Amino acid sequence: MVLGGGTGGTLIANRLWRLLGPGSAEIVVVDADDEHVYQPGLLFVPFGLADPAGLTRPRHRQLRPGIAFRRAAIDRVDLEQDAVWLADGTSLDYDVLVVATGARLIPEETEGLAGPGWMEKVFTFYSLDGAVALRSALSRFDGGRLVVGMVDMPVKCPVAPLEFSFLADWYFRRRKVRDRVELTFVTPLDGAFTKPVASRELGGLLSAKGVNLVTEFNTGEVDGQTGRLISYDGREIPFDLAVMVPLHGGQAYVDRSPGLGDELGFIPTDEQTLQSKARPNVFVIGDAADIPASKAGSVAHFEGEILARNITSYLTGEPLDAAFDGHTNCFIETGFGKALLIDFNYDTEPLTGRFPGRLGLPLLRQSRLNHAGKLAFGWLYWHVLLPGREIPAVRSPMPAAGKCALPAPGPVQTRKAR
Ligand SMILES: Cc1cc2nc3c(=O)[nH]c(=O)nc-3n(C[C@H](O)[C@H](O)[C@H](O)COP(=O)(O)OP(=O)(O)OC[C@H]3O[C@@H](n4cnc5c(N)ncnc54)[C@H](O)[C@@H]3O)c2cc1C
């Protein structure tokens, strides 16, 4: 039984169906709704670069024939009974459970964020509704202070707010109002990104594009009436329009499932085998896991190859010998038809060179080829990733071929808030 029919749930169900062979296992996917949103496309909606309707497809159609789709909200998991209770009062038994219910946005956890001004002066592009509302707010914005902020880590695709800042610079230049817009990127981290090398590179790009970078800012309150972000240590950042990435947590049903999750609602998981720490017959894929990898679709994709092998081993009583190395791969849109690519894992920082080999896409360097890669990813998502197919030459273990040494260190400019 697979809980969640998003990126990870769909691809693991399809991979297992193929690996185990039709008819040899009963595979059921449970999800609360039948609308699968291509989340990386949300970044483009506020800038009029993606049609919201084109980002959504029916979930059940992404599953191979023979996989059952059950549309129902999950109420709780009973680990003692190997059963899942649904909100309609029925229950389903399982032999093996895969938790793929992702992460939840919890704006109400930050004082004022979802209060007055929410969806008027304060927006998020991390949901389809939010991205659509932000599109019309941005089109009316002709000048003033635009702040892009992350409340705290972990978040899905931690580079997406940076991409938003780069695209905002491009958007306002195209509209010839850039000189009237003050752009500020606000982060709780001590640099633009979590990984020092990429952080230096991305911090340099923010500075080159005239985007202020405010680091170590832990947002405690958002005042959407007077237009202020207020940190726990009393600093303030004024804004006319704020684009926020709310706090993320696991799903609420996890709290109602004794022994399954941690205090944030994420599932304690072995970072290599992807087996939960709660029970040997419970596995985890994607954003729901507490592992030290990025919360990204690319991670769910690389995990899928490992997890399908380990679940097959579990079913046949063999040792779980496939190990996930934390491989993450992100295209970072930088505006003006260019993008940058980073590739890393648990042990290796993003390196320069090419991916997936000597003749591949340039790493840590802006290029039109990477932008084309980012756009092509949308097609690959529906036609290769979700159906559980392999991308030629792009496998789960992070490749070393084509990679060079770290780039020389350079200064990063940051600005402290008042
Ligand atoms: C703006 C944005 C940009 C992004 N850009 C990129 C990118 O460029 N590259 C990249 O690799 N990743 C990107 N991501 C991240 C990527 O989309 C996620 O990491 C990925 O979708 C995680 O997959 P998942 O299966 O863990 O969760 P999801 O795909 O979110 O699926 C979780 C599923 O669980 C279901 N569910 C939850 N709770 C319940 C319940 N109680 N009952 C029933 N069903 C439930 C949900 O309905 C959902 O279908 C981006 C994300 C966002 C928001």
Coordinates of C-alpha atoms and ligand atoms in Angstrom, one line a residue:
M1 CA 0.0 0.0 0.0
V2 CA 1.3 3.4 -1.0
L3 CA 0.1 6.4 1.0
G4 CA 0.1 9.5 -1.3
G5 CA -0.2 9.6 -5.1
G6 CA 2.2 12.5 -5.7
T7 CA 5.7 12.4 -7.2
G8 CA 7.2 9.7 -5.0
G9 CA 4.0 7.6 -4.5
T10 CA 3.2 7.4 -8.2
L11 CA 6.7 6.5 -9.3
I12 CA 7.3 3.9 -6.7
A13 CA 3.9 2.2 -7.4
N14 CA 4.8 2.1 -11.1
R15 CA 8.3 0.9 -10.5
L16 CA 7.1 -1.9 -8.2
W17 CA 4.4 -3.0 -10.6
R18 CA 7.1 -3.4 -13.3
L19 CA 9.7 -5.0 -11.0
L20 CA 7.4 -7.5 -9.3
G21 CA 5.5 -8.2 -12.5
P22 CA 1.8 -7.7 -13.2
G23 CA -0.5 -9.7 -10.9
S24 CA 2.2 -10.9 -8.4
A25 CA 1.4 -8.2 -5.9
E26 CA -1.7 -6.1 -5.2
I27 CA -0.7 -2.4 -5.3
V28 CA -3.0 0.2 -3.9
V29 CA -2.3 4.0 -4.0
V30 CA -4.3 6.2 -1.6
D31 CA -4.6 9.9 -2.1
A32 CA -7.1 12.5 -0.8
D33 CA -7.7 13.9 -4.3
D34 CA -7.3 13.1 -8.0
E35 CA -5.4 16.2 -9.1
H36 CA -1.7 15.7 -9.6
V37 CA 0.1 19.1 -9.7
Y38 CA 3.5 19.4 -11.4
Q39 CA 5.0 21.5 -8.5
P40 CA 8.2 22.7 -10.2
G41 CA 5.9 24.5 -12.7
L42 CA 4.5 26.7 -9.9
L43 CA 7.6 28.9 -10.1
F44 CA 6.7 30.1 -13.5
V45 CA 3.0 30.9 -12.9
P46 CA 3.4 34.3 -11.2
F47 CA 5.5 35.5 -14.2
G48 CA 2.9 34.4 -16.7
L49 CA 5.4 31.8 -18.0
A50 CA 3.2 28.7 -17.3
D51 CA -0.5 28.1 -17.7
P52 CA -1.9 26.8 -14.4
A53 CA -4.3 24.5 -16.1
G54 CA -1.4 22.8 -17.9
L55 CA 0.3 21.8 -14.6
T56 CA -2.4 19.5 -13.4
R57 CA -3.4 16.0 -14.6
P58 CA -5.6 13.2 -13.0
R59 CA -3.6 11.1 -10.5
H60 CA -5.2 7.8 -11.4
R61 CA -4.2 8.2 -15.0
Q62 CA -0.5 8.3 -14.1
L63 CA -0.7 4.8 -12.6
R64 CA -0.2 1.7 -14.7
P65 CA -3.4 -0.4 -15.3
G66 CA -3.7 -2.9 -12.6
I67 CA -2.6 -0.5 -9.8
A68 CA -5.7 0.4 -7.7
F69 CA -6.3 4.1 -6.9
R70 CA -8.3 4.8 -3.7
R71 CA -9.5 8.4 -3.4
A72 CA -9.7 9.0 0.4
A73 CA -8.1 11.1 3.1
I74 CA -5.9 9.1 5.4
D75 CA -6.9 9.4 9.0
R76 CA -4.2 7.4 10.8
V77 CA -1.9 4.4 10.5
D78 CA -2.1 1.6 13.0
L79 CA 1.4 0.1 13.0
E80 CA 0.4 -2.7 15.5
Q81 CA -2.4 -4.0 13.2
D82 CA -0.7 -3.2 9.8
A83 CA -3.8 -1.2 8.9
V84 CA -4.5 2.3 7.6
W85 CA -7.7 4.0 8.7
L86 CA -9.4 6.4 6.2
A87 CA -11.4 9.5 7.0
D88 CA -14.6 7.7 5.7
G89 CA -14.3 5.2 8.6
T90 CA -13.0 2.3 6.5
S91 CA -9.7 0.6 6.9
L92 CA -7.2 -1.1 4.6
D93 CA -4.7 -3.8 5.6
Y94 CA -1.2 -4.0 4.2
D95 CA 1.8 -6.3 4.1
V96 CA 4.2 -3.5 3.1
L97 CA 3.5 0.2 3.5
V98 CA 5.2 3.0 1.6
V99 CA 4.7 6.5 3.1
A100 CA 4.8 9.1 0.3
T101 CA 2.6 11.8 1.7
G102 CA 5.1 14.6 1.2
A103 CA 5.3 17.8 3.2
R104 CA 2.6 20.2 4.3
L105 CA 2.6 24.1 4.2
I106 CA 1.7 25.5 7.6
P107 CA 1.5 29.3 7.3
E108 CA -0.7 29.5 10.4
E109 CA 2.4 28.5 12.5
T110 CA 4.0 31.9 11.9
E111 CA 2.3 34.9 13.7
G112 CA 0.4 37.1 11.3
L113 CA 1.4 35.2 8.1
A114 CA -2.0 33.9 7.3
G115 CA -3.7 36.9 9.0
P116 CA -4.7 40.3 7.5
G117 CA -2.9 40.9 4.2
W118 CA -2.6 37.2 3.3
M119 CA -3.2 36.9 -0.4
E120 CA -3.5 40.7 -0.7
K121 CA 0.0 41.9 0.2
V122 CA 1.6 38.6 1.4
F123 CA 1.6 35.6 -1.0
T124 CA 3.2 32.2 -1.6
F125 CA 3.8 30.5 -4.9
Y126 CA 4.2 27.1 -3.1
S127 CA 0.5 26.3 -3.8
L128 CA -1.4 26.5 -7.1
D129 CA -4.0 29.0 -5.7
G130 CA -1.1 31.1 -4.2
A131 CA 0.8 31.2 -7.5
V132 CA -2.3 32.2 -9.5
A133 CA -3.1 35.0 -7.0
L134 CA 0.5 36.2 -7.0
R135 CA 0.4 36.5 -10.8
S136 CA -2.2 39.2 -10.7
A137 CA -0.6 41.0 -7.7
L138 CA 2.8 41.0 -9.6
S139 CA 1.2 42.4 -12.8
R140 CA -0.1 45.3 -10.7
F141 CA 3.2 46.0 -8.9
D142 CA 4.9 48.9 -10.6
G143 CA 7.4 49.8 -7.9
G144 CA 8.3 49.5 -4.2
R145 CA 9.9 46.9 -1.9
L146 CA 9.4 43.3 -2.8
V147 CA 10.7 40.8 -0.2
V148 CA 11.1 37.1 -0.9
G149 CA 11.5 35.1 2.3
M150 CA 11.8 31.7 3.7
V151 CA 10.5 31.2 7.3
D152 CA 12.6 28.2 8.1
M153 CA 14.1 25.0 6.8
P154 CA 13.3 22.3 5.7
V155 CA 11.3 23.4 2.7
K156 CA 10.6 21.8 -0.6
C157 CA 13.1 22.7 -3.3
P158 CA 15.1 25.2 -1.2
V159 CA 16.5 26.8 -4.4
A160 CA 12.9 27.8 -5.6
P161 CA 12.8 31.1 -3.6
L162 CA 16.2 32.1 -5.1
E163 CA 14.9 31.3 -8.6
F164 CA 11.9 33.4 -7.8
S165 CA 14.2 36.4 -7.0
F166 CA 16.2 35.9 -10.2
L167 CA 13.0 35.7 -12.3
A168 CA 11.6 38.8 -10.5
D169 CA 14.7 40.8 -11.6
W170 CA 14.2 39.6 -15.2
Y171 CA 10.4 40.3 -15.0
F172 CA 10.7 43.9 -13.8
R173 CA 13.5 44.6 -16.2
R174 CA 11.3 43.4 -19.1
R175 CA 8.5 45.6 -17.8
K176 CA 11.0 48.5 -17.6
V177 CA 10.2 49.2 -13.9
R178 CA 13.2 47.5 -12.4
D179 CA 14.8 50.8 -11.2
R180 CA 11.6 51.4 -9.1
V181 CA 11.6 47.9 -7.5
E182 CA 13.9 47.1 -4.5
L183 CA 14.3 43.4 -4.3
T184 CA 15.4 41.6 -1.1
F185 CA 15.9 37.9 -0.4
V186 CA 15.5 36.9 3.2
T187 CA 16.8 33.6 4.6
P188 CA 17.3 32.0 8.0
L189 CA 20.5 30.5 6.6
D190 CA 24.0 32.1 6.9
G191 CA 24.2 32.3 3.1
A192 CA 22.1 32.1 0.0
F193 CA 21.9 28.3 0.2
T194 CA 22.7 25.3 2.4
K195 CA 25.8 24.1 0.6
P196 CA 28.8 26.5 1.0
V197 CA 30.1 26.3 -2.6
A198 CA 26.6 26.7 -4.2
S199 CA 25.8 29.3 -1.6
R200 CA 28.8 31.4 -2.7
E201 CA 27.9 31.1 -6.4
L202 CA 24.2 31.9 -5.8
G203 CA 25.0 34.8 -3.4
G204 CA 27.3 36.2 -6.1
L205 CA 24.4 36.0 -8.6
L206 CA 22.0 37.8 -6.3
S207 CA 24.5 40.6 -5.8
A208 CA 25.1 40.8 -9.6
K209 CA 21.4 41.2 -10.2
G210 CA 21.1 43.9 -7.5
V211 CA 19.1 41.7 -5.1
N212 CA 19.8 42.4 -1.4
L213 CA 20.6 39.3 0.6
V214 CA 19.6 39.3 4.3
T215 CA 20.9 36.2 6.2
E216 CA 20.2 34.7 9.6
F217 CA 16.8 36.3 9.7
N218 CA 14.4 34.0 11.6
T219 CA 10.9 35.4 10.8
G220 CA 8.8 35.4 14.0
E221 CA 6.0 37.6 12.7
V222 CA 4.6 38.9 9.4
D223 CA 2.6 42.1 9.7
G224 CA 0.6 42.2 6.4
Q225 CA -1.1 45.5 7.4
T226 CA 1.9 47.7 7.9
G227 CA 4.1 45.5 5.7
R228 CA 6.9 44.3 8.0
L229 CA 8.8 41.0 8.5
I230 CA 9.9 40.9 12.2
S231 CA 12.6 38.5 13.3
Y232 CA 12.7 36.7 16.7
D233 CA 15.7 39.0 17.6
G234 CA 13.6 42.1 16.9
R235 CA 15.0 43.1 13.4
E236 CA 12.5 44.4 10.9
I237 CA 12.3 44.4 7.1
P238 CA 9.6 46.6 5.5
F239 CA 7.8 45.5 2.4
D240 CA 5.1 46.6 -0.1
L241 CA 4.7 43.0 -1.4
A242 CA 6.0 39.8 0.3
V243 CA 6.5 36.4 -1.2
M244 CA 6.9 33.9 1.6
V245 CA 7.7 30.2 1.8
P246 CA 5.8 29.1 4.9
L247 CA 7.0 26.6 7.5
H248 CA 6.8 23.0 6.3
G249 CA 5.9 20.0 8.4
G250 CA 4.7 16.4 7.8
Q251 CA 1.0 15.6 7.3
A252 CA -1.4 15.9 10.2
Y253 CA -2.4 12.2 10.1
V254 CA 1.2 11.3 11.1
D255 CA 0.6 12.9 14.5
R256 CA -2.5 10.6 14.9
S257 CA -0.4 7.5 14.1
P258 CA 1.4 6.4 17.3
G259 CA 5.1 5.6 16.7
L260 CA 5.2 6.6 13.0
G261 CA 6.6 10.2 13.0
D262 CA 8.8 12.7 14.8
E263 CA 7.6 16.0 16.4
L264 CA 7.5 17.8 13.0
G265 CA 5.4 15.0 11.5
F266 CA 8.3 13.7 9.3
I267 CA 9.1 9.9 9.3
P268 CA 12.4 8.8 10.9
T269 CA 14.0 6.8 8.1
D270 CA 17.2 5.0 7.4
E271 CA 19.0 7.4 5.0
Q272 CA 20.4 4.5 2.9
T273 CA 17.8 1.7 2.8
L274 CA 14.8 4.1 3.1
Q275 CA 13.2 1.7 5.6
S276 CA 11.3 3.5 8.4
K277 CA 12.7 3.3 11.9
A278 CA 9.2 2.4 13.2
R279 CA 8.7 -1.0 11.5
P280 CA 10.6 -3.1 9.0
N281 CA 7.6 -3.4 6.7
V282 CA 7.2 0.4 6.5
F283 CA 9.3 2.3 3.9
V284 CA 9.4 6.0 3.0
I285 CA 10.0 8.0 -0.2
G286 CA 10.1 11.7 -0.9
D287 CA 9.5 14.8 1.3
A288 CA 7.9 12.7 4.1
A289 CA 11.2 11.3 5.2
D290 CA 13.4 12.9 7.8
I291 CA 16.7 12.1 5.9
P292 CA 19.4 14.8 5.3
A293 CA 18.6 15.1 1.6
S294 CA 16.8 18.0 -0.2
K295 CA 13.1 17.8 -0.4
A296 CA 13.0 17.6 -4.2
G297 CA 11.3 15.6 -7.0
S298 CA 14.8 14.6 -8.2
V299 CA 15.5 13.0 -4.8
A300 CA 12.2 11.0 -5.0
H301 CA 13.2 9.9 -8.5
F302 CA 16.7 8.7 -7.4
E303 CA 15.2 7.1 -4.2
G304 CA 12.7 5.2 -6.4
E305 CA 15.3 3.0 -8.0
I306 CA 16.8 2.0 -4.6
L307 CA 13.5 1.6 -2.8
A308 CA 11.9 -0.6 -5.4
R309 CA 14.9 -3.0 -5.1
N310 CA 14.8 -3.0 -1.3
I311 CA 11.1 -3.6 -1.1
T312 CA 11.5 -6.5 -3.5
S313 CA 14.3 -7.9 -1.3
Y314 CA 12.1 -7.4 1.8
L315 CA 9.3 -9.4 0.2
T316 CA 11.7 -12.3 -0.7
G317 CA 13.4 -12.3 2.7
E318 CA 16.8 -11.1 1.3
P319 CA 18.9 -8.4 2.9
L320 CA 18.2 -4.8 1.9
D321 CA 21.5 -4.2 0.0
A322 CA 20.6 -1.2 -2.2
A323 CA 21.8 2.1 -0.6
F324 CA 20.7 5.7 -1.4
D325 CA 23.6 8.1 -1.5
G326 CA 21.6 11.3 -1.1
H327 CA 21.9 12.2 -4.8
T328 CA 20.2 15.5 -5.6
N329 CA 20.0 17.3 -8.9
C330 CA 18.6 20.9 -9.3
F331 CA 18.2 23.1 -12.3
I332 CA 18.2 26.7 -11.0
E333 CA 16.5 29.2 -13.3
T334 CA 18.4 32.4 -13.3
G335 CA 16.4 34.5 -15.8
F336 CA 17.0 35.8 -19.3
G337 CA 16.6 32.2 -20.7
K338 CA 19.5 30.8 -18.6
A339 CA 19.8 28.3 -15.7
L340 CA 22.4 26.8 -13.6
L341 CA 22.7 23.1 -12.6
I342 CA 23.9 21.6 -9.3
D343 CA 24.4 17.9 -8.5
F344 CA 25.5 16.6 -5.1
N345 CA 24.9 13.9 -2.5
Y346 CA 25.3 13.3 1.2
D347 CA 29.1 13.4 1.0
T348 CA 29.9 15.5 -2.0
E349 CA 29.4 19.3 -2.4
P350 CA 28.1 20.6 -5.8
L351 CA 31.2 20.5 -8.1
T352 CA 32.0 22.2 -11.4
G353 CA 32.3 20.2 -14.6
R354 CA 29.5 18.5 -16.6
F355 CA 26.6 16.2 -15.8
P356 CA 26.0 13.3 -16.2
G357 CA 29.4 12.9 -17.9
R358 CA 32.1 14.7 -19.9
L359 CA 29.7 15.7 -22.7
G360 CA 26.8 16.7 -20.5
L361 CA 25.2 19.8 -19.1
P362 CA 27.5 22.4 -17.5
L363 CA 27.5 22.4 -13.7
L364 CA 27.5 25.5 -11.5
R365 CA 27.5 27.7 -14.5
Q366 CA 24.6 29.6 -16.2
S367 CA 23.8 28.4 -19.7
R368 CA 20.9 28.3 -22.2
L369 CA 21.4 24.5 -22.3
N370 CA 20.5 24.2 -18.6
H371 CA 17.4 26.4 -19.2
A372 CA 16.4 24.0 -22.0
G373 CA 17.0 21.2 -19.5
K374 CA 14.8 22.8 -16.9
L375 CA 11.9 23.2 -19.4
A376 CA 12.4 19.6 -20.7
F377 CA 12.1 18.3 -17.1
G378 CA 8.4 19.0 -17.3
W379 CA 8.0 16.5 -20.2
L380 CA 10.3 14.0 -18.5
Y381 CA 8.3 14.3 -15.3
W382 CA 5.0 13.0 -16.9
H383 CA 6.5 10.6 -19.4
V384 CA 9.6 9.1 -17.7
L385 CA 9.8 9.9 -14.0
L386 CA 6.2 9.2 -13.0
P387 CA 5.9 6.0 -15.1
G388 CA 9.0 4.7 -13.3
R389 CA 11.2 4.5 -16.4
E390 CA 15.0 5.1 -16.4
I391 CA 16.4 8.3 -17.9
P392 CA 19.4 7.1 -20.0
A393 CA 22.7 7.8 -18.3
V394 CA 21.0 9.3 -15.2
R395 CA 20.9 6.7 -12.5
S396 CA 20.5 6.9 -8.7
P397 CA 24.2 6.9 -7.6
M398 CA 25.7 10.4 -8.1
P399 CA 28.1 10.2 -11.1
A400 CA 31.7 11.3 -10.6
A401 CA 32.5 11.3 -14.3
G402 CA 32.8 14.8 -15.9
K403 CA 33.2 16.6 -12.6
C404 CA 36.1 18.9 -11.8
A405 CA 37.4 20.4 -8.6
L406 CA 35.7 23.1 -6.6
P407 CA 35.8 26.6 -8.0
A408 CA 38.1 29.2 -6.4
P409 CA 36.5 30.9 -3.3
G410 CA 35.1 34.4 -3.9
P411 CA 33.4 36.9 -1.6
V412 CA 29.6 36.9 -0.9
Q413 CA 27.9 40.2 -0.2
T414 CA 25.3 40.2 2.5
R415 CA 23.3 42.9 4.2
K416 CA 22.0 42.9 7.7
A417 CA 18.4 44.0 8.3
R418 CA 17.7 47.0 10.4
Ligands
LIG1 C1 7.3 25.8 -6.0 C2 8.0 24.5 -6.1 C3 9.0 24.3 -7.0 C4 9.7 23.1 -7.0 N1 10.7 22.9 -7.9 C5 11.3 21.7 -8.0 C6 12.3 21.4 -9.0 O1 12.6 22.3 -9.8 N2 13.0 20.2 -9.0 C7 12.6 19.3 -8.1 O2 13.3 18.2 -8.1 N3 11.7 19.5 -7.1 C8 11.0 20.6 -7.1 N4 10.0 20.8 -6.1 C9 9.8 19.8 -5.1 C10 9.0 18.6 -5.5 O3 7.8 19.0 -6.2 C11 8.6 17.8 -4.3 O4 9.8 17.5 -3.6 C12 8.0 16.4 -4.7 O5 6.8 16.6 -5.3 C13 7.9 15.6 -3.5 O6 7.2 14.4 -3.8 P1 6.4 13.6 -2.6 O7 5.8 12.4 -3.3 O8 7.2 13.4 -1.5 O9 5.2 14.6 -2.2 P2 4.0 15.1 -3.1 O10 4.3 15.1 -4.6 O11 3.7 16.5 -2.5 O12 2.8 14.1 -2.8 C14 2.2 14.0 -1.6 C15 0.8 13.4 -1.8 O13 0.3 13.0 -0.5 C16 -1.1 13.3 -0.5 N5 -1.5 13.3 0.9 C17 -1.0 14.1 1.9 N6 -1.7 13.9 3.0 C18 -2.7 13.0 2.7 C19 -3.7 12.5 3.5 N7 -3.9 12.8 4.8 N8 -4.6 11.7 2.9 C20 -4.5 11.3 1.6 N9 -3.5 11.8 0.8 C21 -2.6 12.7 1.4 C22 -1.2 14.6 -1.3 O14 -2.5 14.8 -1.8 C23 -0.1 14.4 -2.3 O15 -0.7 14.0 -3.5 C24 9.3 22.0 -6.1 C25 8.3 22.2 -5.2 C26 7.6 23.5 -5.2 C27 6.5 23.7 -4.2

